[in-house]
Amino acid sequence: DTFSTVVEIVNSLSDEFEFEKLGMEEIAAMRHLRAQEVIKIFRISLLKIPSFLVRVKSLLNEQVKFLKPFEGIKESLDELKSNGCRLGILSSNNIEIVQAF
């Protein structure tokens, strides 16, 4: 569950990238927006977006060792696997973060 960690990371970069910190509710409301819509909300310069994304990814990679799975998910996955189900991972995170987790 990376959501709250990503919120903390994004807010920690607000001074560096010159945007206002947002609360959990505001960021939660953005979960289903397109990238262009999110960029408009944060008002980050298009020139700064690549470096912003690199910083978010780097900081999230540093935090991956502290992340916890959703409660009960490990047991559910173990049971599915023991019942012969073939499992995969679908995530909005990049492969490096998923593998590290």
Short mmCIF file of C-alpha atoms in Angstrom, two decimals:
data_model
loop_
_atom_site.label_atom_id
_atom_site.label_comp_id
_atom_site.label_asym_id
_atom_site.label_seq_id
_atom_site.Cartn_x
_atom_site.Cartn_y
_atom_site.Cartn_z
CA ASP A 1 0.00 0.00 0.00
CA THR A 2 2.05 2.92 -1.31
CA PHE A 3 -0.61 5.63 -1.38
CA SER A 4 0.16 7.40 1.91
CA THR A 5 3.91 7.08 1.26
CA VAL A 6 3.55 8.67 -2.17
CA VAL A 7 1.50 11.51 -0.65
CA GLU A 8 4.27 12.16 1.89
CA ILE A 9 6.94 12.06 -0.83
CA VAL A 10 5.04 14.40 -3.14
CA ASN A 11 4.41 16.86 -0.33
CA SER A 12 8.06 16.71 0.74
CA LEU A 13 9.00 17.96 -2.75
CA SER A 14 6.59 20.90 -2.70
CA ASP A 15 9.23 23.53 -1.88
CA GLU A 16 11.77 22.17 -4.36
CA PHE A 17 9.24 22.07 -7.22
CA GLU A 18 7.22 25.11 -6.11
CA PHE A 19 3.71 23.79 -5.53
CA GLU A 20 1.39 23.76 -2.54
CA LYS A 21 1.18 20.69 -0.33
CA LEU A 22 -2.03 18.73 -0.70
CA GLY A 23 -3.93 16.72 1.89
CA MET A 24 -4.73 13.02 1.64
CA GLU A 25 -8.32 13.77 0.60
CA GLU A 26 -7.24 16.08 -2.20
CA ILE A 27 -4.70 13.61 -3.50
CA ALA A 28 -7.14 10.70 -3.15
CA ALA A 29 -9.55 12.63 -5.37
CA MET A 30 -6.83 12.72 -8.05
CA ARG A 31 -6.35 8.93 -8.20
CA HIS A 32 -8.49 8.55 -11.29
CA LEU A 33 -7.41 11.66 -13.15
CA ARG A 34 -5.28 11.67 -16.26
CA ALA A 35 -1.67 12.81 -15.94
CA GLN A 36 -2.42 16.13 -17.67
CA GLU A 37 -5.15 16.89 -15.13
CA VAL A 38 -2.86 16.11 -12.19
CA ILE A 39 -0.12 18.34 -13.64
CA LYS A 40 -2.61 21.21 -13.86
CA ILE A 41 -3.58 20.78 -10.21
CA PHE A 42 0.05 20.81 -9.01
CA ARG A 43 1.00 23.55 -11.47
CA ILE A 44 4.44 22.05 -11.99
CA SER A 45 6.30 23.49 -14.94
CA LEU A 46 6.40 21.08 -17.87
CA LEU A 47 10.17 21.46 -17.85
CA LYS A 48 10.35 20.24 -14.23
CA ILE A 49 8.10 17.18 -14.62
CA PRO A 50 10.83 14.73 -15.67
CA SER A 51 13.06 15.62 -12.72
CA PHE A 52 10.04 15.58 -10.39
CA LEU A 53 9.13 12.04 -11.48
CA VAL A 54 12.74 10.87 -11.09
CA ARG A 55 12.81 12.27 -7.53
CA VAL A 56 9.47 10.64 -6.62
CA LYS A 57 10.66 7.28 -7.98
CA SER A 58 13.99 7.55 -6.16
CA LEU A 59 12.40 8.45 -2.84
CA LEU A 60 9.78 5.70 -3.20
CA ASN A 61 12.55 3.16 -3.90
CA GLU A 62 14.18 4.24 -0.63
CA GLN A 63 10.92 3.68 1.26
CA VAL A 64 9.97 0.31 -0.27
CA LYS A 65 11.59 -1.62 2.59
CA PHE A 66 9.17 0.04 5.02
CA LEU A 67 6.00 -0.61 3.01
CA LYS A 68 3.43 -3.09 4.27
CA PRO A 69 0.96 -5.10 2.20
CA PHE A 70 -2.76 -4.64 2.67
CA GLU A 71 -3.94 -6.61 5.70
CA GLY A 72 -4.73 -10.24 4.90
CA ILE A 73 -3.36 -10.14 1.35
CA LYS A 74 -0.42 -12.50 1.98
CA GLU A 75 -2.67 -15.17 3.47
CA SER A 76 -5.16 -14.80 0.62
CA LEU A 77 -2.42 -15.16 -1.99
CA ASP A 78 -0.93 -18.18 -0.22
CA GLU A 79 -4.35 -19.86 -0.17
CA LEU A 80 -4.99 -19.14 -3.85
CA LYS A 81 -1.59 -20.52 -4.78
CA SER A 82 -2.08 -23.67 -2.68
CA ASN A 83 -5.39 -24.21 -4.50
CA GLY A 84 -3.56 -24.27 -7.82
CA CYS A 85 -4.32 -20.75 -9.00
CA ARG A 86 -1.77 -19.09 -11.24
CA LEU A 87 -0.98 -15.67 -9.79
CA GLY A 88 0.30 -12.42 -11.28
CA ILE A 89 0.79 -8.85 -10.18
CA LEU A 90 -1.05 -5.83 -11.50
CA SER A 91 0.24 -2.57 -10.06
CA SER A 92 0.43 1.11 -10.86
CA ASN A 93 4.00 1.05 -9.49
CA ASN A 94 7.01 0.36 -11.65
CA ILE A 95 8.57 -3.09 -11.82
CA GLU A 96 11.60 -2.18 -9.69
CA ILE A 97 9.38 -1.16 -6.76
CA VAL A 98 7.20 -4.27 -7.09
CA GLN A 99 10.24 -6.56 -7.22
CA ALA A 100 11.90 -4.84 -4.25
CA PHE A 101 8.71 -5.19 -2.23
#
